[in-house]
mmCIF file with all atom_site columns, C-alpha atoms in Angstrom:
data_model
loop_
_atom_site.group_PDB
_atom_site.id
_atom_site.type_symbol
_atom_site.label_atom_id
_atom_site.label_alt_id
_atom_site.label_comp_id
_atom_site.label_asym_id
_atom_site.label_entity_id
_atom_site.label_seq_id
_atom_site.pdbx_PDB_ins_code
_atom_site.Cartn_x
_atom_site.Cartn_y
_atom_site.Cartn_z
_atom_site.occupancy
_atom_site.B_iso_or_equiv
_atom_site.pdbx_formal_charge
_atom_site.auth_seq_id
_atom_site.auth_comp_id
_atom_site.auth_asym_id
_atom_site.auth_atom_id
_atom_site.pdbx_PDB_model_num
ATOM 1   C CA . UNK N 1 1   ? 29.914 50.239 -18.374 1.00 52.00 ? 5   UNK N CA 1
ATOM 2   C CA . UNK N 1 2   ? 26.981 48.274 -17.019 1.00 59.00 ? 6   UNK N CA 1
ATOM 3   C CA . UNK N 1 3   ? 23.967 49.697 -15.217 1.00 61.00 ? 7   UNK N CA 1
ATOM 4   C CA . UNK N 1 4   ? 22.763 48.900 -11.698 1.00 59.00 ? 8   UNK N CA 1
ATOM 5   C CA . UNK N 1 5   ? 19.082 48.445 -10.890 1.00 56.00 ? 9   UNK N CA 1
ATOM 6   C CA . UNK N 1 6   ? 18.294 48.819 -7.186  1.00 59.00 ? 10  UNK N CA 1
ATOM 7   C CA . UNK N 1 7   ? 14.929 47.515 -5.913  1.00 56.00 ? 11  UNK N CA 1
ATOM 8   C CA . UNK N 1 8   ? 13.470 46.461 -2.566  1.00 58.00 ? 12  UNK N CA 1
ATOM 9   C CA . UNK N 1 9   ? 11.274 43.648 -3.876  1.00 54.00 ? 13  UNK N CA 1
ATOM 10  C CA . UNK N 1 10  ? 9.860  42.120 -7.034  1.00 55.00 ? 14  UNK N CA 1
ATOM 11  C CA . UNK N 1 11  ? 6.076  41.892 -6.988  1.00 58.00 ? 15  UNK N CA 1
ATOM 12  C CA . UNK N 1 12  ? 3.878  39.447 -8.907  1.00 55.00 ? 16  UNK N CA 1
ATOM 13  C CA . UNK N 1 13  ? 1.376  40.632 -11.529 1.00 53.00 ? 17  UNK N CA 1
ATOM 14  C CA . UNK N 1 14  ? -1.431 40.621 -8.981  1.00 52.00 ? 18  UNK N CA 1
ATOM 15  C CA . UNK N 1 15  ? 0.508  43.131 -6.911  1.00 51.00 ? 19  UNK N CA 1
ATOM 16  C CA . UNK N 1 16  ? -0.572 41.492 -3.650  1.00 50.00 ? 20  UNK N CA 1
ATOM 17  C CA . UNK N 1 17  ? 2.698  39.899 -2.555  1.00 51.00 ? 21  UNK N CA 1
ATOM 18  C CA . UNK N 1 18  ? 6.426  39.941 -3.146  1.00 52.00 ? 22  UNK N CA 1
ATOM 19  C CA . UNK N 1 19  ? 7.608  36.512 -4.243  1.00 58.00 ? 23  UNK N CA 1
ATOM 20  C CA . UNK N 1 20  ? 11.207 37.771 -4.224  1.00 59.00 ? 24  UNK N CA 1
ATOM 21  C CA . UNK N 1 21  ? 12.294 39.917 -1.281  1.00 61.00 ? 25  UNK N CA 1
ATOM 22  C CA . UNK N 1 22  ? 15.691 41.596 -1.245  1.00 58.00 ? 26  UNK N CA 1
ATOM 23  C CA . UNK N 1 23  ? 17.686 42.551 1.827   1.00 61.00 ? 27  UNK N CA 1
ATOM 24  C CA . UNK N 1 24  ? 21.109 43.923 1.008   1.00 59.00 ? 28  UNK N CA 1
ATOM 25  C CA . UNK N 1 25  ? 22.727 41.303 -1.219  1.00 58.00 ? 29  UNK N CA 1
ATOM 26  C CA . UNK N 1 26  ? 20.369 38.515 -0.092  1.00 60.00 ? 30  UNK N CA 1
ATOM 27  C CA . UNK N 1 27  ? 17.322 37.474 -2.151  1.00 57.00 ? 31  UNK N CA 1
ATOM 28  C CA . UNK N 1 28  ? 14.612 35.352 -0.511  1.00 59.00 ? 32  UNK N CA 1
ATOM 29  C CA . UNK N 1 29  ? 12.271 33.383 -2.790  1.00 55.00 ? 33  UNK N CA 1
ATOM 30  C CA . UNK N 1 30  ? 8.635  33.115 -1.779  1.00 56.00 ? 34  UNK N CA 1
ATOM 31  C CA . UNK N 1 31  ? 6.695  29.854 -1.926  1.00 52.00 ? 35  UNK N CA 1
ATOM 32  C CA . UNK N 1 32  ? 5.066  30.865 -5.240  1.00 51.00 ? 36  UNK N CA 1
ATOM 33  C CA . UNK N 1 33  ? 8.387  30.998 -7.083  1.00 52.00 ? 37  UNK N CA 1
ATOM 34  C CA . UNK N 1 34  ? 9.145  28.095 -9.413  1.00 50.00 ? 38  UNK N CA 1
ATOM 35  C CA . UNK N 1 35  ? 12.813 27.730 -10.292 1.00 51.00 ? 39  UNK N CA 1
ATOM 36  C CA . UNK N 1 36  ? 14.220 25.536 -13.105 1.00 49.00 ? 40  UNK N CA 1
ATOM 37  C CA . UNK N 1 37  ? 16.121 23.170 -10.805 1.00 56.00 ? 41  UNK N CA 1
ATOM 38  C CA . UNK N 1 38  ? 13.116 22.440 -8.617  1.00 69.00 ? 42  UNK N CA 1
ATOM 39  C CA . UNK N 1 39  ? 11.246 24.178 -5.824  1.00 82.00 ? 43  UNK N CA 1
ATOM 40  C CA . UNK N 1 40  ? 11.530 22.786 -2.294  1.00 81.00 ? 44  UNK N CA 1
ATOM 41  C CA . UNK N 1 41  ? 8.048  21.833 -1.095  1.00 84.00 ? 45  UNK N CA 1
ATOM 42  C CA . UNK N 1 42  ? 8.656  19.928 2.150   1.00 84.00 ? 46  UNK N CA 1
ATOM 43  C CA . UNK N 1 43  ? 11.566 18.608 4.184   1.00 83.00 ? 47  UNK N CA 1
ATOM 44  C CA . UNK N 1 44  ? 11.621 16.240 7.155   1.00 84.00 ? 48  UNK N CA 1
ATOM 45  C CA . UNK N 1 45  ? 14.638 15.833 9.409   1.00 85.00 ? 49  UNK N CA 1
ATOM 46  C CA . UNK N 1 46  ? 14.303 13.208 12.108  1.00 87.00 ? 50  UNK N CA 1
ATOM 47  C CA . UNK N 1 47  ? 14.944 14.305 15.688  1.00 79.00 ? 51  UNK N CA 1
ATOM 48  C CA . UNK N 1 48  ? 15.374 11.569 18.261  1.00 74.00 ? 52  UNK N CA 1
ATOM 49  C CA . UNK N 1 49  ? 14.860 7.860  17.618  1.00 83.00 ? 53  UNK N CA 1
ATOM 50  C CA . UNK N 1 50  ? 11.080 7.370  17.545  1.00 86.00 ? 54  UNK N CA 1
ATOM 51  C CA . UNK N 1 51  ? 10.298 8.074  13.857  1.00 93.00 ? 55  UNK N CA 1
ATOM 52  C CA . UNK N 1 52  ? 9.217  5.009  11.888  1.00 96.00 ? 56  UNK N CA 1
ATOM 53  C CA . UNK N 1 53  ? 7.877  6.719  8.740   1.00 96.00 ? 57  UNK N CA 1
ATOM 54  C CA . UNK N 1 54  ? 8.804  9.829  6.763   1.00 96.00 ? 58  UNK N CA 1
ATOM 55  C CA . UNK N 1 55  ? 5.632  10.693 4.852   1.00 96.00 ? 59  UNK N CA 1
ATOM 56  C CA . UNK N 1 56  ? 4.592  13.295 2.297   1.00 95.00 ? 60  UNK N CA 1
ATOM 57  C CA . UNK N 1 57  ? 0.820  13.702 2.027   1.00 95.00 ? 61  UNK N CA 1
ATOM 58  C CA . UNK N 1 58  ? -1.708 15.788 0.053   1.00 94.00 ? 62  UNK N CA 1
ATOM 59  C CA . UNK N 1 59  ? 0.364  15.470 -3.126  1.00 95.00 ? 63  UNK N CA 1
ATOM 60  C CA . UNK N 1 60  ? -2.585 16.837 -5.085  1.00 93.00 ? 64  UNK N CA 1
ATOM 61  C CA . UNK N 1 61  ? -1.801 20.253 -3.603  1.00 93.00 ? 65  UNK N CA 1
ATOM 62  C CA . UNK N 1 62  ? 1.297  20.294 -5.806  1.00 92.00 ? 66  UNK N CA 1
ATOM 63  C CA . UNK N 1 63  ? -0.517 20.036 -9.146  1.00 90.00 ? 67  UNK N CA 1
ATOM 64  C CA . UNK N 1 64  ? 1.437  23.071 -10.431 1.00 89.00 ? 68  UNK N CA 1
ATOM 65  C CA . UNK N 1 65  ? 4.435  20.751 -10.749 1.00 91.00 ? 69  UNK N CA 1
ATOM 66  C CA . UNK N 1 66  ? 4.827  18.008 -13.341 1.00 92.00 ? 70  UNK N CA 1
ATOM 67  C CA . UNK N 1 67  ? 7.091  15.773 -11.264 1.00 95.00 ? 71  UNK N CA 1
ATOM 68  C CA . UNK N 1 68  ? 8.342  15.334 -7.709  1.00 95.00 ? 72  UNK N CA 1
ATOM 69  C CA . UNK N 1 69  ? 11.935 14.711 -6.622  1.00 95.00 ? 73  UNK N CA 1
ATOM 70  C CA . UNK N 1 70  ? 12.847 13.246 -3.212  1.00 95.00 ? 74  UNK N CA 1
ATOM 71  C CA . UNK N 1 71  ? 16.385 13.780 -1.943  1.00 94.00 ? 75  UNK N CA 1
ATOM 72  C CA . UNK N 1 72  ? 17.693 11.301 0.651   1.00 96.00 ? 76  UNK N CA 1
ATOM 73  C CA . UNK N 1 73  ? 20.359 12.924 2.803   1.00 93.00 ? 77  UNK N CA 1
ATOM 74  C CA . UNK N 1 74  ? 22.181 11.178 5.656   1.00 91.00 ? 78  UNK N CA 1
ATOM 75  C CA . UNK N 1 75  ? 19.430 8.569  5.986   1.00 95.00 ? 79  UNK N CA 1
ATOM 76  C CA . UNK N 1 76  ? 20.425 5.972  8.575   1.00 95.00 ? 80  UNK N CA 1
ATOM 77  C CA . UNK N 1 77  ? 18.511 3.111  10.215  1.00 96.00 ? 81  UNK N CA 1
ATOM 78  C CA . UNK N 1 78  ? 18.838 2.458  13.923  1.00 95.00 ? 82  UNK N CA 1
ATOM 79  C CA . UNK N 1 79  ? 18.675 -1.281 13.234  1.00 95.00 ? 83  UNK N CA 1
ATOM 80  C CA . UNK N 1 80  ? 21.498 -2.831 11.201  1.00 94.00 ? 84  UNK N CA 1
ATOM 81  C CA . UNK N 1 81  ? 20.947 -4.883 8.036   1.00 94.00 ? 85  UNK N CA 1
ATOM 82  C CA . UNK N 1 82  ? 17.452 -3.730 7.045   1.00 96.00 ? 86  UNK N CA 1
ATOM 83  C CA . UNK N 1 83  ? 15.625 -2.804 3.856   1.00 96.00 ? 87  UNK N CA 1
ATOM 84  C CA . UNK N 1 84  ? 14.768 0.790  2.936   1.00 97.00 ? 88  UNK N CA 1
ATOM 85  C CA . UNK N 1 85  ? 11.401 0.829  1.167   1.00 98.00 ? 89  UNK N CA 1
ATOM 86  C CA . UNK N 1 86  ? 8.544  3.095  0.109   1.00 98.00 ? 90  UNK N CA 1
ATOM 87  C CA . UNK N 1 87  ? 4.820  2.931  -0.618  1.00 98.00 ? 91  UNK N CA 1
ATOM 88  C CA . UNK N 1 88  ? 2.350  5.237  -2.374  1.00 98.00 ? 92  UNK N CA 1
ATOM 89  C CA . UNK N 1 89  ? -1.350 5.955  -1.917  1.00 97.00 ? 93  UNK N CA 1
ATOM 90  C CA . UNK N 1 90  ? -4.109 6.925  -4.354  1.00 97.00 ? 94  UNK N CA 1
ATOM 91  C CA . UNK N 1 91  ? -6.691 7.678  -1.660  1.00 97.00 ? 95  UNK N CA 1
ATOM 92  C CA . UNK N 1 92  ? -5.670 9.810  1.290   1.00 97.00 ? 96  UNK N CA 1
ATOM 93  C CA . UNK N 1 93  ? -3.033 7.944  3.273   1.00 97.00 ? 97  UNK N CA 1
ATOM 94  C CA . UNK N 1 94  ? -4.251 4.415  2.552   1.00 98.00 ? 98  UNK N CA 1
ATOM 95  C CA . UNK N 1 95  ? -0.859 3.108  1.470   1.00 98.00 ? 99  UNK N CA 1
ATOM 96  C CA . UNK N 1 96  ? -0.717 0.313  -1.092  1.00 97.00 ? 100 UNK N CA 1
ATOM 97  C CA . UNK N 1 97  ? 1.198  -2.884 -0.340  1.00 97.00 ? 101 UNK N CA 1
ATOM 98  C CA . UNK N 1 98  ? 0.764  -4.880 -3.570  1.00 97.00 ? 102 UNK N CA 1
ATOM 99  C CA . UNK N 1 99  ? 0.517  -4.625 -7.369  1.00 97.00 ? 103 UNK N CA 1
ATOM 100 C CA . UNK N 1 100 ? 3.782  -2.759 -7.850  1.00 98.00 ? 104 UNK N CA 1
ATOM 101 C CA . UNK N 1 101 ? 6.334  -3.457 -10.562 1.00 97.00 ? 105 UNK N CA 1
ATOM 102 C CA . UNK N 1 102 ? 9.693  -2.609 -9.008  1.00 98.00 ? 106 UNK N CA 1
ATOM 103 C CA . UNK N 1 103 ? 13.146 -3.599 -10.274 1.00 98.00 ? 107 UNK N CA 1
ATOM 104 C CA . UNK N 1 104 ? 16.632 -2.415 -9.409  1.00 97.00 ? 108 UNK N CA 1
ATOM 105 C CA . UNK N 1 105 ? 20.241 -3.242 -10.184 1.00 98.00 ? 109 UNK N CA 1
ATOM 106 C CA . UNK N 1 106 ? 22.676 -3.431 -7.296  1.00 96.00 ? 110 UNK N CA 1
ATOM 107 C CA . UNK N 1 107 ? 26.421 -3.016 -7.817  1.00 96.00 ? 111 UNK N CA 1
ATOM 108 C CA . UNK N 1 108 ? 28.653 -3.603 -4.777  1.00 95.00 ? 112 UNK N CA 1
ATOM 109 C CA . UNK N 1 109 ? 32.378 -3.273 -4.027  1.00 95.00 ? 113 UNK N CA 1
ATOM 110 C CA . UNK N 1 110 ? 34.484 -4.023 -0.958  1.00 90.00 ? 114 UNK N CA 1
ATOM 111 C CA . UNK N 1 111 ? 38.010 -3.953 -2.305  1.00 88.00 ? 115 UNK N CA 1
ATOM 112 C CA . UNK N 1 112 ? 37.862 -7.019 -4.515  1.00 88.00 ? 116 UNK N CA 1
ATOM 113 C CA . UNK N 1 113 ? 35.937 -7.442 -7.737  1.00 90.00 ? 117 UNK N CA 1
ATOM 114 C CA . UNK N 1 114 ? 32.627 -5.557 -8.030  1.00 93.00 ? 118 UNK N CA 1
ATOM 115 C CA . UNK N 1 115 ? 29.541 -7.763 -8.145  1.00 94.00 ? 119 UNK N CA 1
ATOM 116 C CA . UNK N 1 116 ? 26.133 -7.067 -9.617  1.00 96.00 ? 120 UNK N CA 1
ATOM 117 C CA . UNK N 1 117 ? 22.720 -8.482 -8.742  1.00 96.00 ? 121 UNK N CA 1
ATOM 118 C CA . UNK N 1 118 ? 19.088 -7.604 -9.305  1.00 96.00 ? 122 UNK N CA 1
ATOM 119 C CA . UNK N 1 119 ? 16.325 -6.615 -6.890  1.00 95.00 ? 123 UNK N CA 1
ATOM 120 C CA . UNK N 1 120 ? 12.629 -7.110 -7.619  1.00 95.00 ? 124 UNK N CA 1
ATOM 121 C CA . UNK N 1 121 ? 9.424  -6.776 -5.624  1.00 97.00 ? 125 UNK N CA 1
ATOM 122 C CA . UNK N 1 122 ? 5.682  -6.329 -6.169  1.00 97.00 ? 126 UNK N CA 1
ATOM 123 C CA . UNK N 1 123 ? 5.046  -4.738 -2.766  1.00 97.00 ? 127 UNK N CA 1
ATOM 124 C CA . UNK N 1 124 ? 7.128  -1.502 -2.788  1.00 97.00 ? 128 UNK N CA 1
ATOM 125 C CA . UNK N 1 125 ? 7.756  1.579  -4.940  1.00 97.00 ? 129 UNK N CA 1
ATOM 126 C CA . UNK N 1 126 ? 11.465 1.440  -3.950  1.00 98.00 ? 130 UNK N CA 1
ATOM 127 C CA . UNK N 1 127 ? 13.539 -1.282 -2.302  1.00 97.00 ? 131 UNK N CA 1
ATOM 128 C CA . UNK N 1 128 ? 17.128 -1.245 -1.018  1.00 96.00 ? 132 UNK N CA 1
ATOM 129 C CA . UNK N 1 129 ? 18.529 -4.303 0.718   1.00 94.00 ? 133 UNK N CA 1
ATOM 130 C CA . UNK N 1 130 ? 20.979 -4.868 3.590   1.00 93.00 ? 134 UNK N CA 1
ATOM 131 C CA . UNK N 1 131 ? 21.278 -1.213 4.589   1.00 95.00 ? 135 UNK N CA 1
ATOM 132 C CA . UNK N 1 132 ? 23.825 -0.888 7.386   1.00 93.00 ? 136 UNK N CA 1
ATOM 133 C CA . UNK N 1 133 ? 23.620 1.510  10.304  1.00 92.00 ? 137 UNK N CA 1
ATOM 134 C CA . UNK N 1 134 ? 27.282 2.544  10.075  1.00 89.00 ? 138 UNK N CA 1
ATOM 135 C CA . UNK N 1 135 ? 26.971 4.629  6.893   1.00 85.00 ? 139 UNK N CA 1
ATOM 136 C CA . UNK N 1 136 ? 24.746 7.278  5.350   1.00 88.00 ? 140 UNK N CA 1
ATOM 137 C CA . UNK N 1 137 ? 22.247 6.230  2.665   1.00 95.00 ? 141 UNK N CA 1
ATOM 138 C CA . UNK N 1 138 ? 21.976 9.083  0.153   1.00 96.00 ? 142 UNK N CA 1
ATOM 139 C CA . UNK N 1 139 ? 20.513 9.606  -3.299  1.00 97.00 ? 143 UNK N CA 1
ATOM 140 C CA . UNK N 1 140 ? 17.250 10.546 -4.957  1.00 97.00 ? 144 UNK N CA 1
ATOM 141 C CA . UNK N 1 141 ? 13.929 9.204  -6.199  1.00 97.00 ? 145 UNK N CA 1
ATOM 142 C CA . UNK N 1 142 ? 12.056 10.892 -9.036  1.00 97.00 ? 146 UNK N CA 1
ATOM 143 C CA . UNK N 1 143 ? 8.283  10.445 -9.217  1.00 97.00 ? 147 UNK N CA 1
ATOM 144 C CA . UNK N 1 144 ? 6.911  11.412 -12.614 1.00 96.00 ? 148 UNK N CA 1
ATOM 145 C CA . UNK N 1 145 ? 3.460  12.847 -13.405 1.00 95.00 ? 149 UNK N CA 1
ATOM 146 C CA . UNK N 1 146 ? 2.162  12.244 -9.881  1.00 96.00 ? 150 UNK N CA 1
ATOM 147 C CA . UNK N 1 147 ? -1.070 14.141 -10.614 1.00 95.00 ? 151 UNK N CA 1
ATOM 148 C CA . UNK N 1 148 ? -1.743 12.658 -14.054 1.00 94.00 ? 152 UNK N CA 1
ATOM 149 C CA . UNK N 1 149 ? -5.066 10.804 -14.359 1.00 95.00 ? 153 UNK N CA 1
ATOM 150 C CA . UNK N 1 150 ? -4.393 9.041  -17.678 1.00 95.00 ? 154 UNK N CA 1
ATOM 151 C CA . UNK N 1 151 ? -1.124 7.144  -17.294 1.00 94.00 ? 155 UNK N CA 1
ATOM 152 C CA . UNK N 1 152 ? 0.486  5.002  -14.617 1.00 95.00 ? 156 UNK N CA 1
ATOM 153 C CA . UNK N 1 153 ? 3.146  6.790  -12.598 1.00 95.00 ? 157 UNK N CA 1
ATOM 154 C CA . UNK N 1 154 ? 6.799  5.883  -13.055 1.00 97.00 ? 158 UNK N CA 1
ATOM 155 C CA . UNK N 1 155 ? 9.448  6.282  -10.365 1.00 98.00 ? 159 UNK N CA 1
ATOM 156 C CA . UNK N 1 156 ? 13.201 6.066  -10.912 1.00 98.00 ? 160 UNK N CA 1
ATOM 157 C CA . UNK N 1 157 ? 15.967 6.223  -8.329  1.00 97.00 ? 161 UNK N CA 1
ATOM 158 C CA . UNK N 1 158 ? 19.712 6.236  -7.810  1.00 98.00 ? 162 UNK N CA 1
ATOM 159 C CA . UNK N 1 159 ? 21.128 5.675  -4.342  1.00 97.00 ? 163 UNK N CA 1
ATOM 160 C CA . UNK N 1 160 ? 24.338 4.800  -2.563  1.00 96.00 ? 164 UNK N CA 1
ATOM 161 C CA . UNK N 1 161 ? 24.751 3.140  0.858   1.00 95.00 ? 165 UNK N CA 1
ATOM 162 C CA . UNK N 1 162 ? 26.962 0.889  2.936   1.00 92.00 ? 166 UNK N CA 1
ATOM 163 C CA . UNK N 1 163 ? 25.749 -2.635 3.479   1.00 90.00 ? 167 UNK N CA 1
ATOM 164 C CA . UNK N 1 164 ? 26.101 -4.385 6.820   1.00 82.00 ? 168 UNK N CA 1
ATOM 165 C CA . UNK N 1 165 ? 29.036 -6.393 5.437   1.00 78.00 ? 169 UNK N CA 1
ATOM 166 C CA . UNK N 1 166 ? 30.955 -3.144 4.738   1.00 84.00 ? 170 UNK N CA 1
ATOM 167 C CA . UNK N 1 167 ? 30.404 -3.145 0.968   1.00 91.00 ? 171 UNK N CA 1
ATOM 168 C CA . UNK N 1 168 ? 29.657 0.173  -0.718  1.00 94.00 ? 172 UNK N CA 1
ATOM 169 C CA . UNK N 1 169 ? 26.570 -0.245 -2.884  1.00 96.00 ? 173 UNK N CA 1
ATOM 170 C CA . UNK N 1 170 ? 25.017 1.666  -5.771  1.00 97.00 ? 174 UNK N CA 1
ATOM 171 C CA . UNK N 1 171 ? 21.408 0.893  -6.722  1.00 97.00 ? 175 UNK N CA 1
ATOM 172 C CA . UNK N 1 172 ? 19.521 2.182  -9.740  1.00 98.00 ? 176 UNK N CA 1
ATOM 173 C CA . UNK N 1 173 ? 15.922 1.223  -10.346 1.00 98.00 ? 177 UNK N CA 1
ATOM 174 C CA . UNK N 1 174 ? 12.473 1.995  -11.665 1.00 98.00 ? 178 UNK N CA 1
ATOM 175 C CA . UNK N 1 175 ? 8.947  1.119  -10.628 1.00 98.00 ? 179 UNK N CA 1
ATOM 176 C CA . UNK N 1 176 ? 5.255  1.873  -10.892 1.00 97.00 ? 180 UNK N CA 1
ATOM 177 C CA . UNK N 1 177 ? 1.992  1.003  -9.187  1.00 96.00 ? 181 UNK N CA 1
ATOM 178 C CA . UNK N 1 178 ? 0.527  -1.304 -11.826 1.00 95.00 ? 182 UNK N CA 1
ATOM 179 C CA . UNK N 1 179 ? -3.030 -2.160 -10.716 1.00 94.00 ? 183 UNK N CA 1
ATOM 180 C CA . UNK N 1 180 ? -6.108 -1.243 -12.781 1.00 93.00 ? 184 UNK N CA 1
ATOM 181 C CA . UNK N 1 181 ? -6.512 1.929  -10.706 1.00 94.00 ? 185 UNK N CA 1
ATOM 182 C CA . UNK N 1 182 ? -2.850 2.841  -11.208 1.00 94.00 ? 186 UNK N CA 1
ATOM 183 C CA . UNK N 1 183 ? -3.841 5.735  -13.452 1.00 96.00 ? 187 UNK N CA 1
ATOM 184 C CA . UNK N 1 184 ? -5.350 7.565  -10.464 1.00 97.00 ? 188 UNK N CA 1
ATOM 185 C CA . UNK N 1 185 ? -3.384 10.573 -9.182  1.00 97.00 ? 189 UNK N CA 1
ATOM 186 C CA . UNK N 1 186 ? -1.111 9.818  -6.242  1.00 97.00 ? 190 UNK N CA 1
ATOM 187 C CA . UNK N 1 187 ? -2.118 11.328 -2.916  1.00 97.00 ? 191 UNK N CA 1
ATOM 188 C CA . UNK N 1 188 ? 0.785  10.363 -0.628  1.00 97.00 ? 192 UNK N CA 1
ATOM 189 C CA . UNK N 1 189 ? 4.123  8.581  -0.382  1.00 97.00 ? 193 UNK N CA 1
ATOM 190 C CA . UNK N 1 190 ? 6.007  7.299  2.637   1.00 97.00 ? 194 UNK N CA 1
ATOM 191 C CA . UNK N 1 191 ? 9.472  5.865  3.277   1.00 97.00 ? 195 UNK N CA 1
ATOM 192 C CA . UNK N 1 192 ? 10.522 3.507  6.051   1.00 97.00 ? 196 UNK N CA 1
ATOM 193 C CA . UNK N 1 193 ? 12.782 0.621  7.016   1.00 97.00 ? 197 UNK N CA 1
ATOM 194 C CA . UNK N 1 194 ? 11.663 -3.002 7.140   1.00 97.00 ? 198 UNK N CA 1
ATOM 195 C CA . UNK N 1 195 ? 12.480 -2.996 10.858  1.00 96.00 ? 199 UNK N CA 1
ATOM 196 C CA . UNK N 1 196 ? 13.152 -0.247 13.354  1.00 95.00 ? 200 UNK N CA 1
ATOM 197 C CA . UNK N 1 197 ? 13.175 3.531  13.016  1.00 96.00 ? 201 UNK N CA 1
ATOM 198 C CA . UNK N 1 198 ? 15.165 6.320  11.403  1.00 96.00 ? 202 UNK N CA 1
ATOM 199 C CA . UNK N 1 199 ? 18.239 7.529  13.262  1.00 95.00 ? 203 UNK N CA 1
ATOM 200 C CA . UNK N 1 200 ? 18.290 11.163 14.352  1.00 93.00 ? 204 UNK N CA 1
ATOM 201 C CA . UNK N 1 201 ? 19.423 13.506 11.571  1.00 93.00 ? 205 UNK N CA 1
ATOM 202 C CA . UNK N 1 202 ? 17.979 11.431 8.711   1.00 94.00 ? 206 UNK N CA 1
ATOM 203 C CA . UNK N 1 203 ? 16.523 13.870 6.166   1.00 94.00 ? 207 UNK N CA 1
ATOM 204 C CA . UNK N 1 204 ? 14.244 13.461 3.145   1.00 94.00 ? 208 UNK N CA 1
ATOM 205 C CA . UNK N 1 205 ? 13.310 16.551 1.125   1.00 93.00 ? 209 UNK N CA 1
ATOM 206 C CA . UNK N 1 206 ? 10.628 16.847 -1.572  1.00 93.00 ? 210 UNK N CA 1
ATOM 207 C CA . UNK N 1 207 ? 11.059 19.172 -4.548  1.00 92.00 ? 211 UNK N CA 1
ATOM 208 C CA . UNK N 1 208 ? 8.572  20.088 -7.252  1.00 92.00 ? 212 UNK N CA 1
ATOM 209 C CA . UNK N 1 209 ? 9.786  20.023 -10.868 1.00 91.00 ? 213 UNK N CA 1
ATOM 210 C CA . UNK N 1 210 ? 8.086  22.267 -13.423 1.00 85.00 ? 214 UNK N CA 1
ATOM 211 C CA . UNK N 1 211 ? 8.591  21.362 -17.099 1.00 77.00 ? 215 UNK N CA 1
ATOM 212 C CA . UNK N 1 212 ? 6.697  24.209 -18.706 1.00 63.00 ? 216 UNK N CA 1
#
């Protein structure tokens, strides 16, 4: 027969706070808790139709994490047939618009034979083309070693969306900021469409990933 341990909270070694608080059968994790699958750091859900950028700033505050993961959930443009793109910064929120190496493979299907093409740009950390406003763009972008000061930062992504011509599209890609100062820690990242704003309900969430 097993044993039952009943506690009210689990306190950190400093004894000053309870990172895990229990209420009945519900456990609430405090912000200091790092879980293997990733710790949610920030989430933005658009309300209304006036949001042009979804930005995550002060990335240096998350130096306890090796990598950052961004989850795109129900991301929709107001304007049809636009690009979904992103930029990073290495100084405050001065976003960089050149010197990227960014490549992706697009596979599309609309009931016939699937077709594959390639996407490349030197001005964005991520690029999706022909995003329609009648479907939800979803997926994730992983940003590795954002706070590292020795190596250039690599991003990889996998996304799915409907194009304006009703094709369902999968895009996988990778990128980095490749200038001479590309080894500097990243300070911010922002996502936006090439034209228009995010539709209400569009959500991007940032998680911190701890390796060791």
